[in-house]
mmCIF file of C-alpha atoms in Angstrom:
data_model
loop_
_atom_site.group_PDB
_atom_site.id
_atom_site.type_symbol
_atom_site.label_atom_id
_atom_site.label_comp_id
_atom_site.label_asym_id
_atom_site.label_seq_id
_atom_site.Cartn_x
_atom_site.Cartn_y
_atom_site.Cartn_z
ATOM 1 C CA MET A 30 0.047 0.023 0.037
ATOM 2 C CA TYR A 31 0.972 3.619 0.437
ATOM 3 C CA ALA A 32 3.704 2.764 3.138
ATOM 4 C CA GLN A 33 5.400 0.809 0.410
ATOM 5 C CA MET A 34 4.894 3.451 -2.301
ATOM 6 C CA VAL A 35 6.512 6.361 -0.329
ATOM 7 C CA LYS A 36 9.956 5.734 0.902
ATOM 8 C CA SER A 37 10.525 6.178 4.581
ATOM 9 C CA GLU A 38 13.241 8.731 4.032
ATOM 10 C CA ALA A 39 10.782 11.139 2.271
ATOM 11 C CA THR A 40 11.288 14.619 3.645
ATOM 12 C CA GLN A 41 8.473 16.706 4.894
ATOM 13 C CA ASP A 42 8.626 19.076 1.944
ATOM 14 C CA ASP A 43 8.996 16.432 -0.636
ATOM 15 C CA PRO A 44 6.263 17.477 -3.250
ATOM 16 C CA GLU A 45 5.628 13.947 -4.504
ATOM 17 C CA ALA A 46 5.149 12.506 -0.957
ATOM 18 C CA LEU A 47 2.802 15.433 -0.051
ATOM 19 C CA ALA A 48 0.879 14.908 -3.245
ATOM 20 C CA ALA A 49 0.659 11.145 -2.588
ATOM 21 C CA PHE A 50 -0.468 11.719 0.991
ATOM 22 C CA GLN A 51 -3.212 14.187 -0.152
ATOM 23 C CA ALA A 52 -4.331 11.746 -2.762
ATOM 24 C CA ARG A 53 -4.842 9.138 -0.101
ATOM 25 C CA ILE A 54 -6.886 11.704 2.000
ATOM 26 C CA ASP A 55 -8.982 12.529 -1.082
ATOM 27 C CA ALA A 56 -9.691 8.908 -1.681
ATOM 28 C CA GLY A 57 -11.069 8.468 1.883
ATOM 29 C CA GLU A 58 -8.379 6.270 3.091
ATOM 30 C CA LYS A 59 -7.387 6.075 6.759
ATOM 31 C CA ILE A 60 -3.936 7.211 7.821
ATOM 32 C CA GLU A 61 -2.313 4.825 10.343
ATOM 33 C CA PRO A 62 0.357 5.792 13.006
ATOM 34 C CA LYS A 63 3.327 4.045 11.316
ATOM 35 C CA GLU A 64 2.659 5.436 7.920
ATOM 36 C CA TRP A 65 4.393 8.542 6.558
ATOM 37 C CA MET A 66 2.599 11.820 7.272
ATOM 38 C CA PRO A 67 3.422 15.475 6.995
ATOM 39 C CA GLU A 68 4.632 16.944 10.174
ATOM 40 C CA GLY A 69 1.886 19.676 10.070
ATOM 41 C CA TYR A 70 -0.680 16.906 9.912
ATOM 42 C CA ARG A 71 0.826 15.235 12.943
ATOM 43 C CA LYS A 72 0.930 18.376 14.951
ATOM 44 C CA THR A 73 -2.483 19.313 14.130
ATOM 45 C CA LEU A 74 -3.637 15.936 15.229
ATOM 46 C CA ILE A 75 -1.817 16.321 18.478
ATOM 47 C CA ARG A 76 -3.278 19.630 19.064
ATOM 48 C CA GLN A 77 -6.936 18.590 18.329
ATOM 49 C CA ILE A 78 -6.803 15.088 19.930
ATOM 50 C CA GLY A 79 -4.970 16.543 22.976
ATOM 51 C CA GLN A 80 -7.467 19.295 23.427
ATOM 52 C CA HIS A 81 -10.266 16.868 23.062
ATOM 53 C CA ALA A 82 -8.843 14.479 25.590
ATOM 54 C CA HIS A 83 -8.334 17.310 28.137
ATOM 55 C CA SER A 84 -11.774 18.420 27.629
ATOM 56 C CA GLU A 85 -13.255 15.072 28.545
ATOM 57 C CA ILE A 86 -11.155 14.908 31.724
ATOM 58 C CA VAL A 87 -11.867 18.505 32.890
ATOM 59 C CA GLY A 88 -15.453 17.927 31.798
ATOM 60 C CA GLN A 89 -15.828 15.584 34.741
ATOM 61 C CA LEU A 90 -15.275 18.561 37.246
ATOM 62 C CA PRO A 91 -18.532 20.624 36.735
ATOM 63 C CA GLU A 92 -20.632 17.391 37.149
ATOM 64 C CA GLY A 93 -18.535 15.449 39.662
ATOM 65 C CA ASN A 94 -19.442 17.673 42.681
ATOM 66 C CA TRP A 95 -23.142 16.974 41.933
ATOM 67 C CA ILE A 96 -22.936 13.160 42.371
ATOM 68 C CA THR A 97 -23.602 13.269 46.105
ATOM 69 C CA ARG A 98 -26.222 16.045 45.733
ATOM 70 C CA ALA A 99 -28.308 14.470 42.990
ATOM 71 C CA PRO A 100 -31.940 14.339 44.063
ATOM 72 C CA THR A 101 -32.393 10.581 43.899
ATOM 73 C CA LEU A 102 -30.375 7.466 44.177
ATOM 74 C CA GLU A 103 -31.166 6.664 40.506
ATOM 75 C CA ARG A 104 -29.980 9.966 39.394
ATOM 76 C CA LYS A 105 -26.772 9.607 41.452
ATOM 77 C CA ALA A 106 -26.131 6.338 39.804
ATOM 78 C CA ILE A 107 -26.755 7.862 36.340
ATOM 79 C CA LEU A 108 -24.473 10.820 36.926
ATOM 80 C CA LEU A 109 -21.752 8.597 38.336
ATOM 81 C CA ALA A 110 -21.881 6.335 35.251
ATOM 82 C CA LYS A 111 -21.714 9.473 33.037
ATOM 83 C CA VAL A 112 -18.640 10.897 34.763
ATOM 84 C CA GLN A 113 -16.999 7.516 34.548
ATOM 85 C CA ASP A 114 -17.701 7.547 30.783
ATOM 86 C CA GLU A 115 -15.949 10.840 30.385
ATOM 87 C CA ALA A 116 -12.890 9.480 32.174
ATOM 88 C CA GLY A 117 -12.856 6.616 29.664
ATOM 89 C CA HIS A 118 -13.246 8.963 26.726
ATOM 90 C CA GLY A 119 -10.070 10.905 27.908
ATOM 91 C CA LEU A 120 -8.308 7.584 28.166
ATOM 92 C CA TYR A 121 -9.199 6.480 24.627
ATOM 93 C CA LEU A 122 -8.035 9.900 23.240
ATOM 94 C CA TYR A 123 -4.798 10.083 25.085
ATOM 95 C CA CYS A 124 -4.126 6.605 23.656
ATOM 96 C CA ALA A 125 -4.966 7.897 20.191
ATOM 97 C CA ALA A 126 -2.558 10.792 20.703
ATOM 98 C CA GLU A 127 0.287 8.586 21.944
ATOM 99 C CA THR A 128 0.327 6.651 18.678
ATOM 100 C CA LEU A 129 1.533 10.056 17.204
ATOM 101 C CA GLY A 130 4.721 10.043 19.401
ATOM 102 C CA VAL A 131 3.577 12.235 22.276
ATOM 103 C CA SER A 132 3.137 10.828 25.803
ATOM 104 C CA ARG A 133 0.195 11.335 28.082
ATOM 105 C CA ASP A 134 2.594 13.029 30.574
ATOM 106 C CA GLU A 135 3.723 15.540 27.946
ATOM 107 C CA LEU A 136 0.104 16.375 27.055
ATOM 108 C CA THR A 137 -0.820 17.010 30.696
ATOM 109 C CA GLU A 138 2.334 19.018 31.243
ATOM 110 C CA ALA A 139 1.451 21.182 28.269
ATOM 111 C CA LEU A 140 -2.184 21.721 29.606
ATOM 112 C CA LEU A 141 -0.807 22.656 33.123
ATOM 113 C CA ALA A 142 1.796 25.138 31.567
ATOM 114 C CA GLY A 143 -0.978 26.925 29.479
ATOM 115 C CA LYS A 144 0.384 25.473 26.167
ATOM 116 C CA MET A 145 -2.750 23.371 25.432
ATOM 117 C CA LYS A 146 -6.382 24.291 25.871
ATOM 118 C CA TYR A 147 -9.647 22.461 26.831
ATOM 119 C CA SER A 148 -13.182 23.338 25.771
ATOM 120 C CA SER A 149 -14.265 26.801 26.941
ATOM 121 C CA ILE A 150 -17.613 25.440 28.223
ATOM 122 C CA PHE A 151 -16.112 23.804 31.226
ATOM 123 C CA ASN A 152 -15.021 27.145 32.627
ATOM 124 C CA TYR A 153 -18.675 27.872 33.508
ATOM 125 C CA PRO A 154 -20.106 26.861 36.942
ATOM 126 C CA THR A 155 -22.934 24.353 37.570
ATOM 127 C CA LEU A 156 -24.917 26.235 40.158
ATOM 128 C CA THR A 157 -28.132 24.126 40.249
ATOM 129 C CA TRP A 158 -29.306 20.606 39.487
ATOM 130 C CA ALA A 159 -30.928 22.088 36.429
ATOM 131 C CA ASP A 160 -27.403 23.034 35.207
ATOM 132 C CA ILE A 161 -26.479 19.302 35.135
ATOM 133 C CA GLY A 162 -29.471 18.879 32.760
ATOM 134 C CA ALA A 163 -28.355 21.707 30.661
ATOM 135 C CA VAL A 164 -24.935 20.359 30.453
ATOM 136 C CA GLY A 165 -26.220 16.941 29.160
ATOM 137 C CA TRP A 166 -28.786 18.457 26.875
ATOM 138 C CA LEU A 167 -26.802 21.398 25.503
ATOM 139 C CA VAL A 168 -23.082 20.663 26.056
ATOM 140 C CA ASP A 169 -23.203 16.979 25.131
ATOM 141 C CA GLY A 170 -25.656 17.764 22.439
ATOM 142 C CA ALA A 171 -23.086 20.146 20.975
ATOM 143 C CA ALA A 172 -20.364 17.616 21.556
ATOM 144 C CA ILE A 173 -22.266 15.019 19.630
ATOM 145 C CA MET A 174 -22.739 17.425 16.794
ATOM 146 C CA ASN A 175 -18.971 17.921 16.611
ATOM 147 C CA GLN A 176 -17.935 14.463 17.136
ATOM 148 C CA VAL A 177 -20.226 12.281 15.018
ATOM 149 C CA PRO A 178 -18.433 13.587 11.870
ATOM 150 C CA LEU A 179 -15.167 12.759 13.427
ATOM 151 C CA GLN A 180 -15.995 9.040 13.123
ATOM 152 C CA ARG A 181 -15.074 9.614 9.494
ATOM 153 C CA THR A 182 -11.941 11.562 10.160
ATOM 154 C CA SER A 183 -8.743 10.632 8.233
ATOM 155 C CA PHE A 184 -6.593 9.383 11.164
ATOM 156 C CA GLY A 185 -7.442 5.725 11.927
ATOM 157 C CA PRO A 186 -7.076 5.740 15.796
ATOM 158 C CA TYR A 187 -9.021 8.900 16.257
ATOM 159 C CA SER A 188 -11.763 7.753 14.008
ATOM 160 C CA ARG A 189 -12.105 4.363 15.742
ATOM 161 C CA ALA A 190 -12.031 5.982 19.289
ATOM 162 C CA MET A 191 -14.997 8.376 18.202
ATOM 163 C CA ILE A 192 -17.249 5.332 17.439
ATOM 164 C CA ARG A 193 -17.708 4.325 20.989
ATOM 165 C CA ILE A 194 -17.467 7.836 22.413
ATOM 166 C CA CYS A 195 -20.307 9.014 20.195
ATOM 167 C CA LYS A 196 -22.515 6.113 21.418
ATOM 168 C CA GLU A 197 -21.957 6.960 25.038
ATOM 169 C CA GLU A 198 -22.417 10.728 24.363
ATOM 170 C CA SER A 199 -25.922 10.142 23.010
ATOM 171 C CA PHE A 200 -26.748 8.507 26.343
ATOM 172 C CA HIS A 201 -25.399 11.537 28.119
ATOM 173 C CA GLN A 202 -27.419 13.908 25.930
ATOM 174 C CA ARG A 203 -30.743 11.831 26.569
ATOM 175 C CA GLN A 204 -29.924 11.914 30.324
ATOM 176 C CA GLY A 205 -29.555 15.674 30.271
ATOM 177 C CA PHE A 206 -32.793 16.189 28.278
ATOM 178 C CA ASP A 207 -34.778 13.957 30.647
ATOM 179 C CA ILE A 208 -33.546 16.093 33.591
ATOM 180 C CA MET A 209 -34.814 19.291 31.810
ATOM 181 C CA ARG A 210 -38.000 17.598 30.942
ATOM 182 C CA LYS A 211 -38.601 16.715 34.600
ATOM 183 C CA MET A 212 -37.680 20.192 35.758
ATOM 184 C CA ALA A 213 -39.758 22.001 33.031
ATOM 185 C CA ASN A 214 -42.781 20.025 34.047
ATOM 186 C CA GLY A 215 -42.229 20.306 37.765
ATOM 187 C CA THR A 216 -42.965 23.138 40.268
ATOM 188 C CA LYS A 217 -42.784 26.739 39.410
ATOM 189 C CA ALA A 218 -39.376 26.925 41.090
ATOM 190 C CA GLN A 219 -37.992 23.952 39.202
ATOM 191 C CA ARG A 220 -39.309 25.450 35.871
ATOM 192 C CA HIS A 221 -37.485 28.706 36.768
ATOM 193 C CA MET A 222 -34.426 26.721 37.399
ATOM 194 C CA ALA A 223 -34.643 24.891 34.086
ATOM 195 C CA GLN A 224 -35.156 28.316 32.212
ATOM 196 C CA ASP A 225 -32.311 29.978 34.098
ATOM 197 C CA ALA A 226 -29.856 26.996 33.185
ATOM 198 C CA LEU A 227 -30.786 27.313 29.500
ATOM 199 C CA ASN A 228 -30.268 31.203 29.741
ATOM 200 C CA ARG A 229 -26.776 30.660 31.127
ATOM 201 C CA PHE A 230 -25.607 27.723 29.005
ATOM 202 C CA TRP A 231 -27.068 28.763 25.589
ATOM 203 C CA TYR A 232 -24.362 30.989 24.247
ATOM 204 C CA PRO A 233 -21.370 29.030 25.857
ATOM 205 C CA SER A 234 -22.775 26.024 24.074
ATOM 206 C CA LEU A 235 -22.742 27.887 20.839
ATOM 207 C CA MET A 236 -19.067 28.837 21.544
ATOM 208 C CA MET A 237 -18.156 25.183 21.729
ATOM 209 C CA PHE A 238 -17.944 24.983 17.866
ATOM 210 C CA GLY A 239 -15.136 27.481 17.803
ATOM 211 C CA PRO A 240 -14.865 30.893 16.374
ATOM 212 C CA SER A 241 -16.765 32.101 13.275
ATOM 213 C CA ASP A 242 -15.292 30.623 10.127
ATOM 214 C CA LYS A 243 -13.842 33.813 9.053
ATOM 215 C CA ASP A 244 -11.698 33.918 12.321
ATOM 216 C CA SER A 245 -10.849 30.302 12.496
ATOM 217 C CA VAL A 246 -7.082 29.809 11.959
ATOM 218 C CA HIS A 247 -6.829 26.118 11.515
ATOM 219 C CA SER A 248 -10.265 25.068 9.776
ATOM 220 C CA ALA A 249 -9.201 25.301 6.124
ATOM 221 C CA GLN A 250 -6.137 22.991 6.383
ATOM 222 C CA SER A 251 -7.865 20.628 8.912
ATOM 223 C CA MET A 252 -10.714 20.297 6.289
ATOM 224 C CA ALA A 253 -8.304 19.573 3.547
ATOM 225 C CA TRP A 254 -6.685 16.821 5.415
ATOM 226 C CA LYS A 255 -10.142 15.558 6.751
ATOM 227 C CA ILE A 256 -9.164 16.063 10.265
ATOM 228 C CA LYS A 257 -12.235 18.144 10.400
ATOM 229 C CA MET A 258 -15.238 17.191 8.361
ATOM 230 C CA ASN A 259 -17.328 20.371 8.761
ATOM 231 C CA THR A 260 -16.777 24.109 9.295
ATOM 232 C CA ASN A 261 -17.462 25.690 12.774
ATOM 233 C CA ASP A 262 -20.399 27.654 11.437
ATOM 234 C CA GLU A 263 -21.962 24.569 9.658
ATOM 235 C CA LEU A 264 -22.080 22.665 12.852
ATOM 236 C CA ARG A 265 -23.238 25.671 14.881
ATOM 237 C CA GLN A 266 -26.112 26.193 12.453
ATOM 238 C CA LYS A 267 -27.100 22.394 12.701
ATOM 239 C CA PHE A 268 -26.949 22.513 16.449
ATOM 240 C CA VAL A 269 -29.364 25.506 16.649
ATOM 241 C CA ASP A 270 -31.708 24.070 14.058
ATOM 242 C CA GLN A 271 -31.884 20.721 16.159
ATOM 243 C CA THR A 272 -32.019 22.297 19.667
ATOM 244 C CA VAL A 273 -34.581 25.069 19.192
ATOM 245 C CA PRO A 274 -37.512 22.586 18.677
ATOM 246 C CA GLN A 275 -36.416 20.594 21.609
ATOM 247 C CA ALA A 276 -36.501 23.769 23.727
ATOM 248 C CA GLU A 277 -40.057 24.569 22.315
ATOM 249 C CA TYR A 278 -41.103 21.006 23.193
ATOM 250 C CA LEU A 279 -39.930 21.586 26.848
ATOM 251 C CA GLY A 280 -41.822 24.723 26.889
ATOM 252 C CA LEU A 281 -38.626 26.825 27.463
ATOM 253 C CA THR A 282 -37.561 29.899 25.734
ATOM 254 C CA VAL A 283 -34.259 30.244 23.898
ATOM 255 C CA PRO A 284 -32.588 33.426 25.173
ATOM 256 C CA ASP A 285 -32.208 35.092 21.780
ATOM 257 C CA PRO A 286 -34.692 37.833 20.824
ATOM 258 C CA ASP A 287 -33.365 37.715 17.311
ATOM 259 C CA LEU A 288 -34.017 33.950 16.758
ATOM 260 C CA ARG A 289 -36.115 33.451 13.695
ATOM 261 C CA TRP A 290 -37.018 30.636 11.309
ATOM 262 C CA ASN A 291 -35.732 31.571 7.772
ATOM 263 C CA ALA A 292 -37.724 29.481 5.293
ATOM 264 C CA GLU A 293 -35.333 30.494 2.516
ATOM 265 C CA LYS A 294 -32.334 28.832 4.033
ATOM 266 C CA GLY A 295 -34.332 26.188 5.865
ATOM 267 C CA GLY A 296 -32.850 26.981 9.211
ATOM 268 C CA TYR A 297 -32.902 29.503 12.009
ATOM 269 C CA ASP A 298 -31.336 33.042 12.029
ATOM 270 C CA PHE A 299 -29.797 33.537 15.401
ATOM 271 C CA SER A 300 -27.466 35.896 17.342
ATOM 272 C CA GLU A 301 -23.768 35.350 17.373
ATOM 273 C CA PRO A 302 -22.124 34.493 20.757
ATOM 274 C CA ASP A 303 -20.005 37.240 22.460
ATOM 275 C CA TRP A 304 -16.704 36.409 20.930
ATOM 276 C CA THR A 305 -14.940 38.861 23.261
ATOM 277 C CA GLU A 306 -15.989 36.692 26.139
ATOM 278 C CA PHE A 307 -15.040 33.452 24.237
ATOM 279 C CA PHE A 308 -11.501 34.704 23.748
ATOM 280 C CA GLU A 309 -11.177 35.994 27.235
ATOM 281 C CA VAL A 310 -12.275 32.526 28.539
ATOM 282 C CA LEU A 311 -9.615 31.037 26.333
ATOM 283 C CA LYS A 312 -7.103 33.243 27.731
ATOM 284 C CA GLY A 313 -7.797 31.951 31.271
ATOM 285 C CA ASN A 314 -10.200 34.637 32.428
ATOM 286 C CA GLY A 315 -13.434 32.743 32.664
ATOM 287 C CA PRO A 316 -15.463 32.172 35.807
ATOM 288 C CA CYS A 317 -13.752 28.712 36.614
ATOM 289 C CA ASN A 318 -10.519 28.602 34.648
ATOM 290 C CA ALA A 319 -8.285 28.941 37.841
ATOM 291 C CA GLU A 320 -10.381 26.406 39.678
ATOM 292 C CA ARG A 321 -10.396 23.840 36.926
ATOM 293 C CA LEU A 322 -6.632 24.073 36.300
ATOM 294 C CA ALA A 323 -6.022 23.991 40.120
ATOM 295 C CA ALA A 324 -7.871 20.677 40.299
ATOM 296 C CA ARG A 325 -5.843 19.231 37.435
ATOM 297 C CA GLN A 326 -2.667 20.446 38.980
ATOM 298 C CA LYS A 327 -3.656 18.916 42.301
ATOM 299 C CA ALA A 328 -4.539 15.503 40.636
ATOM 300 C CA TRP A 329 -1.109 15.604 38.741
ATOM 301 C CA ASP A 330 0.737 16.201 42.009
ATOM 302 C CA ASP A 331 -1.246 13.745 44.044
ATOM 303 C CA GLY A 332 -0.677 11.008 41.429
ATOM 304 C CA ALA A 333 3.072 11.507 41.200
ATOM 305 C CA TRP A 334 3.780 8.550 43.468
ATOM 306 C CA VAL A 335 1.638 6.242 41.267
ATOM 307 C CA ARG A 336 3.446 7.334 38.116
ATOM 308 C CA ASP A 337 6.846 6.833 39.778
ATOM 309 C CA GLY A 338 5.962 3.468 41.114
ATOM 310 C CA LEU A 339 4.663 2.312 37.641
ATOM 311 C CA MET A 340 7.768 3.627 36.041
ATOM 312 C CA ALA A 341 10.086 1.815 38.579
ATOM 313 C CA HIS A 342 8.180 -1.363 38.029
ATOM 314 C CA ALA A 343 8.291 -1.130 34.284
ATOM 315 C CA ALA A 344 12.230 -0.543 34.546
ATOM 316 C CA LYS A 345 12.576 -3.552 36.837
ATOM 317 C CA GLN A 346 10.642 -5.722 34.405
ATOM 318 C CA ARG A 347 12.696 -4.620 31.452
ATOM 319 C CA SER A 348 15.964 -5.422 33.371
ATOM 320 C CA ALA A 349 14.800 -8.843 34.629
ATOM 321 C CA PRO A 350 16.383 -11.855 32.922
ATOM 322 C CA ILE A 351 14.091 -13.760 30.687
ATOM 323 C CA ALA A 352 13.032 -17.107 32.214
ATOM 324 C CA ALA A 353 14.197 -20.182 30.305
ATOM 325 C CA GLU A 354 11.434 -21.968 28.627
#
């Protein structure tokens, strides 16, 4: 196959190698870790998969502190299972990134040093139980919109990891919608909590798709390499078109006075998020940025003895003589 067609010594600026690589992408073939790839492709994947993995791990934090405060034992069990799923998603994605020659430790160190990011949505607090519903319904709903196309992404390990992740995320979205349905059909106070949660999470959820296409630095090349399958604005529009009828079903109001159905385009016209706020959160100035990174730093520090022990055991195993058969 391609690995035999392109010599291993091909340089990153070899026009023939680059053309052959792009031809594989255009033909819909999967790129596997040991095959030749442009350095830019590898770095883009590390950035995207690393950010995705960090988001799954940090995403446990806004919900984890509600496990003991969930209103029923059933809700506690469901939320516990969801948080456990998110940890598994992070594991799958860190493993996919490791096939590109970067270790999990390096990715975590880059996050703690501010050199890598995670999704801006997780820098907003979960103030009430209704917020857990909004996170499942809106945040995981936006995640599914982003991630389902990634099952067709060009890098094999990333594509395969997304298949299981998307199946589990669909459960998370239904769980969140069910919470919102219960709240919206509950007491006046519960209905108010549901509407308040929608009000606070609507625009941060729209920001999850990234900046407007005209301001997106990486989209064009990522789409050419089929690392991304859709533009930010395409996915944002699809999310709004899917979610607004769900809000109407719940009897809740999307907090956008300019929201209108546009029959000509077959979708909703809606207000853009506050991109100034988005970029401020990315810079570390969101409501919970410091808290989230402090939690990850503490986990990193507290786990040092485990990492050291595992490395010492691995070194011992490598140096042990092989037993005679």
